[in-house]
Amino acid sequence: MPTKISGTYLDLAVALPLKSNDSLFIASDVTQMALDARNDGNAFNANAFIESFQNVLSEGDLLIPAYTDNLKDGDTFDHSKSKPTTGALSNKVGRRKDFIRSKDPLHSVYAWGKSATTISELDGQSSLGEDSIFHWMHDNKAKMMCIDVHFQNSLTYVHFVEERRKVKYRKPYNWTIKRVFKEHSDEKSFVFYSRQPWVLTDLELLQNKAIEKGVAQVFEINNATILFFEILEMHQLIESMLDNGEKLHRINLVHFAKGIAKRILGKS
């Protein structure tokens, strides 16, 4: 059963099992929280929400995804101007001066706290693998919170585990993307360990197992649902599922055929 949290969205941070020196990654869709606030006669204040976590994590780190996973090989990533595809909270945080954006052209994050500078300088040769933000989260025993978002749309970390395990349904692609920074530009060549064209990620079973086994704690505040977990425990669950042959993907030949047709039409 979910643990009920009383109060408003501003009471969430203090109600979660967080320590002052924790590193927390927040994936979110804050639509329901905003609706709940409006129904109570208030506006959702994204800055106040972020600051409620900064107060709790006074000696730790706060990470907000700033992914630009709409980019393709050969595109340009503007470090200060490329808008994240990861929701309203990401775009709000991007306008704050106390967060630093990391360099990865596909999977950057906004970082605040004791490790922000270190995170901002991560520049590995794999977007999902060694020296990526996901590698950092693993090594620093980060925690993660998903607000009203399914693992399917938030747990990119699963691909870090898949890359380490060299799963057959994903493969390394060599990409080059131009990066534009305030003081210079460069071209970043890196590996993107992505799915095969006939494969779709499917994390329904993973989310169900995480909840059933208590790896992910479920909280409810008003009408919003929060999944909260430790990255290392999630890592172990993902590995055990791979060991047992439990699927984190599905085959979709229709999707594959549509992709082929789209490429053919694009060249005609």
GROMACS .gro file of N, CA and C in nm, residues 124-127 173-177 188-192:
model
   42
  124GLY      N    1   3.235   1.167  -2.085
  124GLY     CA    2   3.277   1.033  -2.125
  124GLY      C    3   3.255   1.004  -2.272
  125GLN      N    4   3.303   0.889  -2.314
  125GLN     CA    5   3.292   0.848  -2.454
  125GLN      C    6   3.165   0.769  -2.483
  126SER      N    7   3.082   0.749  -2.382
  126SER     CA    8   2.954   0.680  -2.400
  126SER      C    9   2.846   0.759  -2.330
  127SER      N   10   2.737   0.786  -2.400
  127SER     CA   11   2.629   0.866  -2.342
  127SER      C   12   2.557   0.794  -2.229
  173TYR      N   13   2.623   0.255  -3.136
  173TYR     CA   14   2.625   0.338  -3.256
  173TYR      C   15   2.723   0.452  -3.232
  174ASN      N   16   2.803   0.483  -3.331
  174ASN     CA   17   2.898   0.594  -3.320
  174ASN      C   18   2.833   0.722  -3.372
  175TRP      N   19   2.821   0.820  -3.285
  175TRP     CA   20   2.757   0.947  -3.319
  175TRP      C   21   2.858   1.060  -3.306
  176THR      N   22   2.833   1.166  -3.383
  176THR     CA   23   2.907   1.291  -3.367
  176THR      C   24   2.807   1.405  -3.365
  177ILE      N   25   2.812   1.486  -3.262
  177ILE     CA   26   2.722   1.601  -3.248
  177ILE      C   27   2.805   1.725  -3.219
  188LYS      N   28   3.164   1.650  -3.060
  188LYS     CA   29   3.175   1.540  -2.965
  188LYS      C   30   3.141   1.409  -3.035
  189SER      N   31   3.238   1.321  -3.044
  189SER     CA   32   3.215   1.186  -3.096
  189SER      C   33   3.200   1.092  -2.976
  190PHE      N   34   3.095   1.014  -2.977
  190PHE     CA   35   3.067   0.929  -2.862
  190PHE      C   36   2.988   0.806  -2.907
  191VAL      N   37   2.974   0.712  -2.816
  191VAL     CA   38   2.898   0.590  -2.841
  191VAL      C   39   2.759   0.605  -2.779
  192PHE      N   40   2.659   0.573  -2.857
  192PHE     CA   41   2.521   0.570  -2.808
  192PHE      C   42   2.474   0.425  -2.818
   0.00000   0.00000   0.00000
